[in-house]
Short mmCIF file of C-alpha atoms and ligand atoms in Angstrom, two decimals:
data_model
loop_
_atom_site.label_atom_id
_atom_site.label_comp_id
_atom_site.label_asym_id
_atom_site.label_seq_id
_atom_site.Cartn_x
_atom_site.Cartn_y
_atom_site.Cartn_z
CA MET A 1 12.08 -0.22 4.76
CA ASN A 2 8.35 -0.93 5.33
CA ILE A 3 5.95 1.20 3.27
CA THR A 4 2.13 1.17 3.71
CA PHE A 5 -0.03 2.56 0.84
CA VAL A 6 -3.53 3.71 1.68
CA ALA A 7 -6.20 3.38 -0.83
CA MET A 8 -9.89 4.22 -0.77
CA GLY A 9 -12.74 2.83 -2.90
CA SER A 10 -10.78 1.50 -5.94
CA GLU A 11 -7.63 -0.14 -7.35
CA LEU A 12 -4.89 2.40 -7.90
CA LEU A 13 -2.70 1.73 -10.87
CA GLY A 14 -0.12 4.31 -9.78
CA VAL A 15 0.34 2.62 -6.42
CA GLU A 16 0.69 -0.81 -8.04
CA ARG A 17 3.44 0.53 -10.18
CA MET A 18 5.25 2.24 -7.30
CA SER A 19 4.91 -1.01 -5.38
CA ALA A 20 6.59 -3.03 -8.00
CA PHE A 21 9.35 -0.52 -8.39
CA LEU A 22 9.99 -0.26 -4.58
CA LYS A 23 9.97 -4.11 -4.17
CA GLN A 24 12.60 -4.29 -6.84
CA LYS A 25 14.72 -2.17 -4.58
CA GLY A 26 14.14 -4.51 -1.82
CA HIS A 27 11.49 -2.69 0.21
CA LYS A 28 8.46 -4.22 1.80
CA VAL A 29 5.24 -2.75 0.52
CA SER A 30 1.91 -3.18 2.08
CA LEU A 31 -1.65 -2.04 1.42
CA ALA A 32 -4.41 -0.65 3.81
CA PHE A 33 -7.58 -0.56 1.81
CA ASP A 34 -10.88 1.13 2.75
CA PRO A 35 -13.60 -0.04 0.38
CA ALA A 36 -15.64 2.99 1.51
CA LEU A 37 -18.88 1.35 0.40
CA PHE A 38 -21.53 3.89 -0.57
CA ALA A 39 -18.98 6.57 -0.13
CA GLU A 40 -16.27 5.77 -2.79
CA ARG A 41 -16.86 9.00 -4.64
CA VAL A 42 -17.07 7.05 -7.99
CA TYR A 43 -20.43 5.55 -8.35
CA ILE A 44 -22.54 5.08 -5.29
CA GLU A 45 -23.15 7.62 -2.55
CA ASN A 46 -25.57 7.12 0.43
CA PRO A 47 -24.66 8.71 3.68
CA TYR A 48 -26.88 6.36 5.72
CA PHE A 49 -25.41 3.11 4.20
CA ALA A 50 -21.90 4.71 4.20
CA LYS A 51 -22.04 5.05 7.95
CA LEU A 52 -23.38 1.52 8.36
CA PHE A 53 -20.68 -0.10 6.20
CA SER A 54 -17.77 2.34 7.14
CA THR A 55 -14.46 0.66 7.46
CA THR A 56 -12.42 3.70 7.97
CA GLN A 57 -11.43 2.86 11.58
CA GLU A 58 -10.47 -0.64 10.58
CA THR A 59 -8.17 0.90 7.87
CA ILE A 60 -6.64 3.12 10.50
CA ASP A 61 -6.11 0.16 12.69
CA GLU A 62 -4.53 -1.83 9.83
CA ILE A 63 -2.03 0.93 8.98
CA VAL A 64 -1.05 1.14 12.67
CA SER A 65 -0.71 -2.66 12.91
CA GLN A 66 1.74 -2.73 9.92
CA LYS A 67 4.21 -0.50 11.86
CA PRO A 68 5.35 1.25 8.60
CA ASP A 69 8.39 3.29 8.24
CA ILE A 70 6.50 5.66 5.97
CA VAL A 71 2.77 5.91 4.90
CA GLY A 72 1.72 6.89 1.34
CA PHE A 73 -1.42 8.25 0.06
CA SER A 74 -2.46 8.74 -3.64
CA VAL A 75 -4.91 11.53 -3.43
CA ILE A 76 -7.46 13.07 -5.77
CA ALA A 77 -9.46 16.16 -4.60
CA ASP A 78 -12.72 14.18 -3.71
CA ILE A 79 -10.95 11.94 -1.19
CA TYR A 80 -8.58 14.58 0.23
CA GLN A 81 -10.42 15.14 3.44
CA TRP A 82 -10.83 11.54 4.01
CA ALA A 83 -7.04 11.07 3.55
CA LEU A 84 -6.32 13.96 5.85
CA TYR A 85 -8.51 12.37 8.51
CA VAL A 86 -6.91 8.99 8.24
CA ALA A 87 -3.39 10.43 8.30
CA THR A 88 -4.18 12.42 11.38
CA GLU A 89 -5.70 9.39 13.16
CA VAL A 90 -2.58 7.25 12.25
CA LYS A 91 -0.17 9.96 13.65
CA LYS A 92 -2.07 9.88 16.93
CA HIS A 93 -0.87 6.25 17.34
CA ILE A 94 2.48 6.04 15.55
CA ASP A 95 5.21 8.58 14.82
CA VAL A 96 5.55 8.02 11.11
CA PRO A 97 6.20 10.22 8.20
CA VAL A 98 3.23 10.64 5.74
CA ILE A 99 3.70 11.35 2.04
CA PHE A 100 0.82 12.51 -0.20
CA GLY A 101 1.04 12.07 -4.06
CA GLY A 102 -1.53 12.18 -6.77
CA VAL A 103 -3.40 14.88 -8.59
CA MET A 104 -4.66 16.97 -5.86
CA PRO A 105 -1.17 17.33 -3.87
CA MET A 106 0.47 17.88 -7.15
CA SER A 107 -1.87 20.88 -8.00
CA ASN A 108 -1.23 22.51 -4.74
CA PRO A 109 1.46 21.13 -2.69
CA GLU A 110 1.74 24.31 -0.39
CA VAL A 111 -1.86 23.89 0.67
CA VAL A 112 -1.51 20.17 1.40
CA LEU A 113 1.76 20.72 3.42
CA LYS A 114 0.04 23.19 5.63
CA ASN A 115 -1.67 20.20 7.38
CA ASP A 116 0.33 18.87 10.27
CA CYS A 117 -0.34 15.22 9.26
CA VAL A 118 1.37 15.66 5.84
CA ASP A 119 5.27 15.75 5.96
CA ILE A 120 6.08 15.32 2.19
CA VAL A 121 4.26 15.80 -0.97
CA CYS A 122 5.29 14.11 -4.31
CA ILE A 123 4.74 15.92 -7.62
CA ASP A 124 4.33 13.79 -10.64
CA ASP A 125 6.19 10.42 -10.93
CA GLY A 126 7.07 9.13 -7.44
CA GLU A 127 8.98 6.01 -8.11
CA HIS A 128 12.55 7.35 -8.26
CA PRO A 129 11.91 10.11 -5.64
CA MET A 130 10.43 7.65 -3.30
CA ALA A 131 13.24 5.11 -3.71
CA GLU A 132 15.72 7.88 -3.12
CA LEU A 133 13.83 8.93 0.08
CA LEU A 134 13.77 5.51 1.53
CA GLU A 135 17.43 4.94 0.81
CA SER A 136 18.25 8.11 2.75
CA MET A 137 15.95 6.98 5.56
CA GLU A 138 17.66 3.50 5.58
CA ARG A 139 20.97 5.42 6.06
CA GLY A 140 19.46 7.20 9.15
CA SER A 141 18.76 10.68 7.75
CA MET A 142 16.03 11.83 5.59
CA ARG A 143 17.29 13.70 2.49
CA THR A 144 15.18 16.81 1.80
CA ASN A 145 16.69 17.70 -1.63
CA ILE A 146 15.06 15.18 -3.78
CA GLU A 147 13.61 16.24 -7.09
CA ASN A 148 9.75 15.83 -7.38
CA LEU A 149 9.37 16.03 -3.55
CA CYS A 150 8.26 18.92 -1.35
CA PHE A 151 9.17 18.98 2.34
CA LYS A 152 8.60 21.00 5.49
CA GLU A 153 11.84 22.18 6.91
CA ASN A 154 11.55 24.06 10.21
CA GLY A 155 8.13 25.16 9.33
CA VAL A 156 9.10 26.46 5.91
CA ILE A 157 7.98 24.60 2.78
CA LYS A 158 10.82 23.42 0.64
CA LYS A 159 9.75 22.72 -3.03
CA ASN A 160 12.47 20.91 -4.90
CA PRO A 161 12.63 21.15 -8.71
CA GLN A 162 10.75 18.60 -10.96
CA ARG A 163 12.69 15.94 -12.77
CA ALA A 164 12.31 15.17 -16.41
CA PRO A 165 9.65 12.52 -17.25
CA ILE A 166 11.02 8.93 -16.94
CA PRO A 167 9.96 6.78 -19.98
CA ILE A 168 7.04 4.63 -19.24
CA GLU A 169 8.87 1.50 -20.48
CA THR A 170 11.44 1.64 -17.83
CA TYR A 171 9.07 0.87 -15.16
CA PRO A 172 8.13 -2.74 -14.00
CA MET A 173 4.77 -4.26 -14.50
CA PHE A 174 2.01 -3.34 -12.07
CA ASP A 175 2.09 -5.18 -8.83
CA LYS A 176 -1.36 -6.55 -8.89
CA SER A 177 -0.55 -8.84 -5.88
CA LEU A 178 -0.87 -5.56 -3.73
CA PHE A 179 -4.61 -5.45 -4.38
CA GLU A 180 -5.64 -9.05 -5.12
CA ASP A 181 -7.06 -9.61 -1.67
CA VAL A 182 -9.36 -6.57 -1.92
CA ILE A 183 -10.19 -6.37 -5.65
CA PRO A 184 -11.34 -9.35 -7.62
CA ILE A 185 -8.77 -8.92 -10.33
CA ASN A 186 -9.91 -12.14 -12.08
CA GLN A 187 -13.22 -10.40 -12.86
CA SER A 188 -11.81 -7.34 -14.37
CA TYR A 189 -8.19 -6.55 -15.18
CA LEU A 190 -7.38 -2.96 -15.00
CA THR A 191 -4.38 -1.56 -16.81
CA ILE A 192 -2.98 1.22 -18.96
CA ALA A 193 -0.57 1.44 -21.91
CA SER A 194 0.02 5.12 -21.98
CA LYS A 195 0.89 8.05 -19.76
CA GLY A 196 -0.74 11.58 -20.19
CA CYS A 197 -2.87 12.79 -22.99
CA PRO A 198 -2.47 14.46 -26.34
CA TYR A 199 -5.12 16.91 -25.36
CA VAL A 200 -5.35 19.66 -22.70
CA CYS A 201 -8.99 20.19 -21.81
CA SER A 202 -9.35 23.23 -19.40
CA PHE A 203 -11.36 21.26 -16.68
CA CYS A 204 -8.89 18.35 -16.62
CA SER A 205 -5.85 17.81 -14.44
CA GLU A 206 -3.68 17.74 -17.73
CA SER A 207 -4.19 21.53 -17.76
CA PHE A 208 -1.99 22.17 -14.87
CA LYS A 209 0.73 19.70 -15.72
CA GLN A 210 4.13 21.16 -16.64
CA PRO A 211 3.93 21.74 -20.55
CA ILE A 212 6.75 20.12 -22.50
CA HIS A 213 5.76 22.02 -25.57
CA THR A 214 4.08 25.28 -26.24
CA GLY A 215 2.93 26.79 -29.61
CA SER A 216 0.92 25.21 -32.37
CA HIS A 217 1.35 21.41 -32.18
CA ASN A 218 -0.05 18.56 -34.26
CA GLU A 219 -0.25 15.22 -32.29
CA GLU A 220 1.00 12.31 -34.44
CA GLY A 221 -1.96 10.51 -35.82
CA SER A 222 -4.56 12.89 -34.71
CA ALA A 223 -6.12 16.01 -36.23
CA TYR A 224 -5.83 17.97 -33.04
CA THR A 225 -3.99 21.24 -32.87
CA THR A 226 -3.18 22.68 -29.50
CA ASN A 227 -0.97 25.40 -28.15
CA LYS A 228 0.19 23.32 -25.19
CA GLN A 229 1.49 19.76 -25.02
CA THR A 230 2.10 17.82 -21.72
CA HIS A 231 4.11 14.77 -21.48
CA TYR A 232 2.47 11.97 -23.37
CA GLU A 233 3.74 8.52 -24.44
CA PHE A 234 2.71 4.89 -25.14
CA LYS A 235 4.44 1.65 -24.14
CA SER A 236 5.34 -0.53 -27.11
CA VAL A 237 2.82 -3.03 -28.25
CA ASP A 238 5.34 -5.84 -27.45
CA ASP A 239 5.69 -4.64 -23.82
CA PHE A 240 1.96 -4.28 -23.38
CA MET A 241 1.25 -7.65 -24.69
CA GLU A 242 3.79 -9.26 -22.45
CA GLU A 243 1.98 -7.81 -19.43
CA LEU A 244 -1.48 -8.92 -20.67
CA VAL A 245 -0.50 -12.42 -21.52
CA LEU A 246 1.47 -12.91 -18.28
CA MET A 247 -1.39 -11.56 -16.12
CA HIS A 248 -4.08 -13.49 -18.04
CA LYS A 249 -2.13 -16.68 -17.09
CA ARG A 250 -1.96 -15.51 -13.46
CA TYR A 251 -5.41 -14.25 -13.00
CA ASN A 252 -7.31 -15.79 -15.76
CA TYR A 253 -9.25 -12.51 -15.96
CA THR A 254 -12.61 -12.39 -18.04
CA LEU A 255 -12.61 -8.69 -18.80
CA VAL A 256 -10.08 -5.92 -19.36
CA GLU A 257 -10.51 -2.23 -18.77
CA PHE A 258 -7.85 0.07 -20.40
CA TRP A 259 -7.87 3.23 -18.50
CA ASP A 260 -5.81 5.12 -20.95
CA ASN A 261 -7.19 8.75 -21.34
CA THR A 262 -7.18 8.25 -25.16
CA PHE A 263 -6.49 4.60 -25.96
CA THR A 264 -6.79 5.11 -29.71
CA ALA A 265 -4.68 8.28 -30.02
CA ARG A 266 -2.13 6.50 -32.15
CA LYS A 267 -3.63 4.72 -35.05
CA ASP A 268 -0.90 2.57 -36.03
CA TRP A 269 -0.40 1.47 -32.45
CA THR A 270 -4.06 0.69 -31.97
CA LEU A 271 -4.28 -1.34 -35.15
CA GLU A 272 -1.19 -3.44 -34.22
CA PHE A 273 -2.38 -3.96 -30.69
CA CYS A 274 -5.87 -5.03 -31.84
CA GLU A 275 -4.47 -7.58 -34.18
CA ARG A 276 -2.29 -9.16 -31.49
CA TYR A 277 -4.72 -8.83 -28.68
CA LYS A 278 -7.35 -10.84 -30.50
CA LYS A 279 -4.95 -13.66 -30.98
CA GLU A 280 -2.98 -13.69 -27.71
CA VAL A 281 -5.50 -12.74 -25.13
CA GLY A 282 -9.10 -12.44 -26.77
CA VAL A 283 -11.06 -11.30 -23.68
CA PRO A 284 -13.62 -8.71 -23.89
CA PHE A 285 -12.39 -5.20 -23.09
CA LYS A 286 -13.54 -1.57 -22.94
CA ILE A 287 -11.65 1.57 -23.57
CA LEU A 288 -11.85 5.34 -23.16
CA THR A 289 -11.07 7.65 -26.00
CA HIS A 290 -11.53 11.11 -27.59
CA PRO A 291 -13.95 11.48 -30.66
CA LEU A 292 -11.08 12.77 -32.75
CA CYS A 293 -9.26 9.52 -32.20
CA MET A 294 -11.84 7.36 -34.02
CA ASP A 295 -12.22 6.37 -37.68
CA GLU A 296 -13.73 3.43 -39.54
CA ASP A 297 -10.43 1.43 -39.50
CA ILE A 298 -10.02 1.75 -35.73
CA ALA A 299 -13.66 0.98 -35.08
CA GLN A 300 -13.39 -2.15 -37.06
CA ALA A 301 -10.09 -3.20 -35.46
CA LEU A 302 -11.52 -2.66 -32.01
CA LYS A 303 -14.65 -4.60 -32.83
CA ASN A 304 -12.67 -7.57 -34.27
CA ALA A 305 -10.38 -7.65 -31.12
CA GLY A 306 -13.38 -7.95 -28.83
CA CYS A 307 -13.86 -4.51 -27.72
CA TYR A 308 -17.47 -4.36 -26.26
CA LYS A 309 -17.78 -0.71 -25.17
CA VAL A 310 -15.91 2.62 -26.11
CA GLN A 311 -16.38 5.46 -23.68
CA PHE A 312 -16.14 8.82 -25.42
CA GLY A 313 -15.29 12.06 -23.51
CA VAL A 314 -17.78 14.31 -25.47
CA GLN A 315 -18.76 16.64 -22.61
CA THR A 316 -20.79 19.13 -24.64
CA MET A 317 -22.37 19.57 -28.07
CA ASN A 318 -22.19 23.31 -27.82
CA GLU A 319 -19.43 24.25 -30.26
CA GLU A 320 -18.73 27.73 -28.75
CA VAL A 321 -18.41 26.26 -25.30
CA ARG A 322 -16.29 23.39 -26.45
CA THR A 323 -13.85 25.69 -28.30
CA LEU A 324 -13.66 28.70 -25.95
CA ILE A 325 -14.28 27.17 -22.57
CA ILE A 326 -13.09 23.54 -22.54
CA LYS A 327 -10.37 24.22 -25.14
CA ARG A 328 -11.09 21.54 -27.67
CA THR A 329 -11.08 21.97 -31.47
CA GLU A 330 -13.43 19.18 -32.80
CA ASN A 331 -16.69 20.33 -34.22
CA ASN A 332 -20.02 18.59 -33.99
CA ARG A 333 -19.60 16.98 -37.32
CA LYS A 334 -16.40 15.13 -36.26
CA VAL A 335 -18.07 14.03 -33.05
CA ALA A 336 -20.95 12.55 -34.93
CA ASN A 337 -18.48 10.98 -37.40
CA ALA A 338 -16.92 9.11 -34.34
CA PHE A 339 -20.41 7.88 -33.46
CA ALA A 340 -21.17 6.86 -36.91
CA CYS A 341 -17.90 4.79 -37.26
CA LEU A 342 -18.99 2.79 -34.11
CA ASP A 343 -22.65 2.47 -35.40
CA LYS A 344 -21.26 1.13 -38.64
CA VAL A 345 -19.49 -1.70 -37.11
CA GLU A 346 -22.13 -2.14 -34.34
CA LEU A 347 -19.87 -1.54 -31.43
CA GLY A 348 -21.51 -0.13 -28.39
CA TYR A 349 -20.39 3.14 -26.83
CA SER A 350 -21.10 5.43 -24.04
CA ILE A 351 -20.75 9.26 -23.95
CA ASP A 352 -19.60 11.34 -21.10
CA HIS A 353 -21.62 14.67 -20.86
CA ILE A 354 -20.83 17.50 -18.41
CA PHE A 355 -23.78 19.84 -17.14
CA GLY A 356 -23.09 23.39 -16.07
CA LEU A 357 -20.17 24.35 -18.17
CA PRO A 358 -19.46 28.08 -18.06
CA GLY A 359 -20.89 29.77 -21.20
CA GLU A 360 -23.76 27.33 -21.55
CA GLU A 361 -26.11 29.36 -19.34
CA ASP A 362 -26.67 31.94 -22.16
CA ASN A 363 -28.45 29.66 -24.50
CA MET A 364 -28.75 26.60 -22.34
CA LYS A 365 -31.95 24.95 -23.61
CA ALA A 366 -30.89 25.28 -27.34
CA GLY A 367 -27.51 23.89 -26.52
CA LEU A 368 -28.95 20.86 -24.57
CA ASP A 369 -31.63 20.11 -27.30
CA GLU A 370 -28.76 20.12 -29.83
CA ALA A 371 -26.93 17.45 -27.83
CA LEU A 372 -30.27 15.53 -27.35
CA SER A 373 -30.71 15.53 -31.09
CA TYR A 374 -27.17 14.26 -31.75
CA TYR A 375 -27.43 11.63 -29.12
CA LYS A 376 -30.87 10.30 -30.13
CA ASN A 377 -29.73 9.86 -33.78
CA THR A 378 -27.22 7.28 -32.84
CA LYS A 379 -27.68 3.49 -33.15
CA ASN A 380 -25.27 1.96 -30.75
CA LEU A 381 -25.20 4.41 -27.94
CA ILE A 382 -25.59 2.34 -24.67
CA GLN A 383 -25.15 4.73 -22.13
CA ILE A 384 -24.83 8.55 -21.53
CA ASN A 385 -22.66 9.13 -18.30
CA THR A 386 -23.87 12.50 -16.93
CA PHE A 387 -21.59 14.61 -14.77
CA TRP A 388 -21.79 18.08 -13.16
CA LEU A 389 -18.97 20.31 -13.65
CA SER A 390 -16.51 19.92 -10.83
CA ILE A 391 -13.80 22.65 -10.72
CA TRP A 392 -10.44 21.46 -9.26
CA PRO A 393 -7.77 23.73 -8.05
CA LYS A 394 -5.18 25.01 -10.51
CA THR A 395 -7.05 23.88 -13.60
CA GLU A 396 -7.55 26.30 -16.36
CA MET A 397 -11.42 25.94 -15.78
CA PHE A 398 -10.85 27.27 -12.20
CA GLN A 399 -9.51 30.61 -13.72
CA ILE A 400 -12.21 30.72 -16.35
CA ALA A 401 -14.91 30.19 -13.68
CA ARG A 402 -13.38 32.92 -11.60
CA ASP A 403 -12.97 35.38 -14.51
CA ARG A 404 -16.83 34.70 -15.41
CA GLY A 405 -17.92 35.29 -11.80
CA MET A 406 -19.20 31.74 -11.56
CA ILE A 407 -17.51 31.17 -8.21
CA ASP A 408 -16.89 33.82 -5.59
CA ASP A 409 -13.88 34.33 -3.27
CA ALA A 410 -15.23 32.04 -0.51
CA GLU A 411 -15.93 29.21 -3.03
CA ALA A 412 -12.60 29.69 -4.66
CA GLU A 413 -10.92 29.21 -1.28
CA ARG A 414 -12.96 26.12 -0.58
CA ILE A 415 -11.90 24.81 -4.11
CA GLU A 416 -8.18 25.56 -3.53
CA ASN A 417 -8.32 23.84 -0.14
CA ALA A 418 -10.37 20.94 -1.52
CA LEU A 419 -12.79 21.52 1.42
CA ASP A 420 -15.80 20.26 -0.53
CA ASP A 421 -16.25 16.89 -1.89
CA ASN A 422 -17.53 18.50 -5.16
CA ILE A 423 -18.85 15.12 -6.38
CA TYR A 424 -19.21 15.44 -10.08
CA PHE A 425 -22.25 13.29 -10.21
CA ASP A 426 -23.99 15.34 -7.59
CA LEU A 427 -23.97 18.83 -8.73
CA GLY A 428 -20.21 19.34 -8.51
CA SER A 429 -19.39 23.04 -8.39
CA VAL A 430 -22.56 24.07 -10.11
CA GLN A 431 -24.59 26.53 -7.89
CA ASP A 432 -26.94 28.38 -10.13
CA LYS A 433 -30.41 27.10 -9.30
CA GLU A 434 -31.87 27.76 -12.69
CA VAL A 435 -29.06 25.92 -14.49
CA ILE A 436 -29.55 23.01 -12.06
CA LYS A 437 -33.32 22.88 -12.52
CA LEU A 438 -33.19 22.72 -16.34
CA CYS A 439 -30.29 20.38 -16.58
CA GLU A 440 -31.91 17.92 -14.18
CA ASN A 441 -34.55 17.34 -16.84
CA TYR A 442 -31.93 16.55 -19.44
CA GLN A 443 -30.03 14.39 -17.07
CA ILE A 444 -33.05 11.99 -16.71
CA MET A 445 -33.70 12.25 -20.44
CA PHE A 446 -30.13 11.44 -21.40
CA LYS A 447 -30.15 8.47 -19.08
CA LEU A 448 -33.46 7.20 -20.45
CA LEU A 449 -32.46 7.79 -24.14
CA PRO A 450 -30.34 4.67 -24.89
CA PHE A 451 -33.22 2.19 -24.02
CA MET A 452 -36.34 4.12 -24.69
CA PRO A 453 -38.28 3.22 -27.80
CA GLU A 454 -37.78 5.91 -30.47
CA LEU A 455 -41.54 6.53 -30.55
CA LEU A 456 -41.60 7.52 -26.83
CA VAL A 457 -38.41 9.61 -27.21
CA ASN A 458 -40.19 11.65 -29.97
CA PHE A 459 -43.33 11.87 -28.09
CA LEU A 460 -41.60 13.26 -24.89
CA ILE A 461 -39.70 15.87 -27.09
CA LYS A 462 -42.80 16.78 -29.10
CA THR A 463 -45.02 17.32 -26.10
CA GLY A 464 -42.17 18.99 -24.09
CA LEU A 465 -42.82 16.52 -21.31
CA TYR A 466 -38.97 15.88 -21.22
CA LEU A 467 -38.76 19.36 -19.57
CA HIS A 468 -40.79 18.21 -16.65
CA ILE A 469 -39.02 15.11 -15.52
CA GLY A 470 -36.26 16.46 -13.38
CA TRP A 471 -38.27 16.29 -10.17
CA MET A 472 -37.17 12.81 -9.54
CA PRO A 473 -34.63 12.31 -6.75
CA ARG A 474 -31.38 12.94 -8.57
CA MET A 475 -28.99 10.42 -7.08
CA PHE A 476 -31.58 7.68 -6.66
CA THR A 477 -32.97 8.02 -10.21
CA ARG A 478 -29.58 8.19 -11.77
CA ARG A 479 -28.45 4.99 -10.00
CA LEU A 480 -31.67 3.18 -10.81
CA LEU A 481 -31.29 4.15 -14.59
CA ASP A 482 -27.67 3.04 -14.54
CA VAL A 483 -28.68 -0.39 -13.17
CA ALA A 484 -31.51 -0.47 -15.69
CA THR A 485 -28.96 0.29 -18.54
CA THR A 486 -26.59 -2.48 -17.14
CA LEU A 487 -29.48 -5.01 -17.32
CA VAL A 488 -30.74 -3.95 -20.67
CA ASN A 489 -27.36 -3.94 -22.33
CA HIS A 490 -25.96 -6.94 -20.38
CA ASP A 491 -23.10 -4.79 -19.50
CA TYR A 492 -20.18 -7.06 -18.29
CA LYS A 493 -18.77 -4.22 -16.11
CA GLY A 494 -22.04 -3.27 -14.57
CA TYR A 495 -22.73 -6.89 -13.57
CA GLN A 496 -19.29 -7.13 -12.07
CA TYR A 497 -19.71 -3.89 -10.18
CA ILE A 498 -22.88 -5.15 -8.62
CA ARG A 499 -21.08 -8.50 -7.73
CA TYR A 500 -18.13 -6.64 -6.38
CA TYR A 501 -20.49 -4.60 -4.08
CA LEU A 502 -22.03 -7.63 -2.79
CA TRP A 503 -18.81 -9.36 -2.12
CA GLN A 504 -17.45 -6.30 -0.29
CA MET A 505 -20.57 -5.85 1.62
CA THR A 506 -20.24 -9.55 2.83
CA LYS A 507 -16.76 -9.02 3.69
CA VAL A 508 -17.41 -5.81 5.73
CA VAL A 509 -20.33 -7.45 7.66
CA LYS A 510 -18.09 -10.48 8.51
CA SER A 511 -15.32 -8.11 9.75
CA LYS A 512 -17.74 -6.06 11.76
CA ILE A 513 -19.04 -9.06 13.47
CA ARG A 514 -15.37 -10.18 14.31
CA HIS A 515 -14.68 -6.83 15.66
CA LYS A 516 -17.72 -6.68 17.83
CA LEU A 517 -16.35 -9.79 19.76
CA PRO A 518 -13.35 -9.07 21.78
CA ASN A 519 -11.49 -5.86 20.78
CA PHE A 520 -9.08 -6.87 18.19
CA SER A 521 -8.41 -3.36 17.06
CA PRO A 522 -4.60 -2.87 17.16
CA ALA A 523 -4.83 0.86 17.19
CA ARG A 524 -7.10 0.73 20.11
CA ARG A 525 -4.99 -2.04 21.76
CA LEU A 526 -1.95 0.15 21.31
CA ALA A 527 -3.80 3.23 22.72
CA GLU A 528 -4.93 1.15 25.80
CA SER A 529 -1.48 -0.28 26.46
CA THR A 530 -0.02 3.12 26.07
CA THR A 531 -2.48 4.55 28.42
CA VAL A 532 -1.91 1.63 30.93
CA GLY A 533 1.81 2.30 30.48
CA LEU A 534 1.48 6.01 31.21
CA MET A 535 -0.70 5.27 34.22
CA THR A 536 1.89 2.87 35.55
CA ASP A 537 4.62 5.37 34.97
CA SER A 538 2.79 8.05 36.93
CA ALA A 539 1.91 5.71 39.68
CA ASP A 540 5.59 4.75 39.98
CA LYS A 541 6.48 8.30 40.45
S1 SF4 B 1 -9.10 14.21 -23.46
FE1 SF4 B 1 -9.70 13.52 -21.44
S2 SF4 B 1 -7.75 13.10 -20.44
FE2 SF4 B 1 -7.28 14.29 -22.20
S3 SF4 B 1 -7.24 16.48 -21.43
FE3 SF4 B 1 -9.23 16.08 -22.19
S4 SF4 B 1 -10.37 15.33 -20.41
FE4 SF4 B 1 -8.23 15.26 -19.88
#
């Protein structure tokens, strides 16, 4: 069978894993990629340039030209509306089943299946369900009783049970070849060694995943105690090294990004990995982790292995909000200790901070000042990534925000149906004007902090001037300061991102010029030939 996966803005590891799995079963897998420049919902948003560089029509044309037997989308809430549009347009040209998977459909399959353009929704792992689906289609009749899949049958939604998680080690390596024409893999190799997360923060998609464990639980190697545990596992270091070494030979990549939610969650695994990585690969890398998963041994091992940046999900320094609202157990002392471990070995790190969390409004200035004082007393902090709370359907945060009256019925419905883009770096779900006004000052201050001289920081704080800098255009200033951070810190990833954008812009311009010549659009050609055919048929009658 021919499968076309559709991706927007970035490489998708889930799709690469699915592709490898389905190719092993003998299916043909293709990709239709929309770089969505200036609209990729991750870093850069600009409506004017987004329109100028839009390649959505070309993406639709490409899907149509591939004549797939099924079209698959991996969807998060902020690209959901785009995915619906593309699927609708594709179905105008070809009669093909469309399957949606990913976090957003998983949270709300019934809502997603209400759309005419979506036929099937996949919940959780899709490899085995998809293989079974294709096998049934190959035999001539689509099975609708496949676990993890939801279907529409005679207008009624049929939700099949979920299957037990499949061990991560049983899956093949990521099929990087699927993205190699659209993403410069040699510049930055993206991968992941684990699945899930040992934590269950209320704003995160982990909070609506099926619990495998409830009641008090201590994750091995971590001081964290939770009353819920979702499926979470690591590949063996052997398996992971095999992938990294093989792919290094194939792509000669110069940077690795480990996208594990909490890369250092298992101390023994981390120490063994760092030891081997240094000898067998030795390319600079960055990781994401949780402050509780850092100590001096881990910090030293990461530094020795070539880690150049650790990204910490800190989110708030308001202890009450952290405990009661985002459902974490670490205190500020432990967070500061994580910073100190990296300061000691002189390893750079960035912090994710969320503005607009419920509960912060009561004593907001004091809470943000506390965060500022912690952040400014660090040595190797190279960036503060500021986000605005985005509330996603079915998360625990959704209910918390509802209970606290932060979102009304109309907004709740918009969130449930993912009608808003809710971009987390442009106000997200935060609506309170007073909150926005105050936080905008801190957003600029946090962005300036890592590269402002201490004297200037203290001056701004002492004079209170830092509370009057939020008037600058939010998105523009944020991007400008991020670029400045990249230049000041010689951040590999930042440089690569700029190169990637220039490369994609050149490609888009060339493609636009090509399309402006004769009309090469397969979808349009098909539409034209169909129209001509229909006209001929009518004329014959
Ligand atoms: S630590 Fe990160 S990935 Fe894990 S639950 Fe919290 S926000 Fe989600």
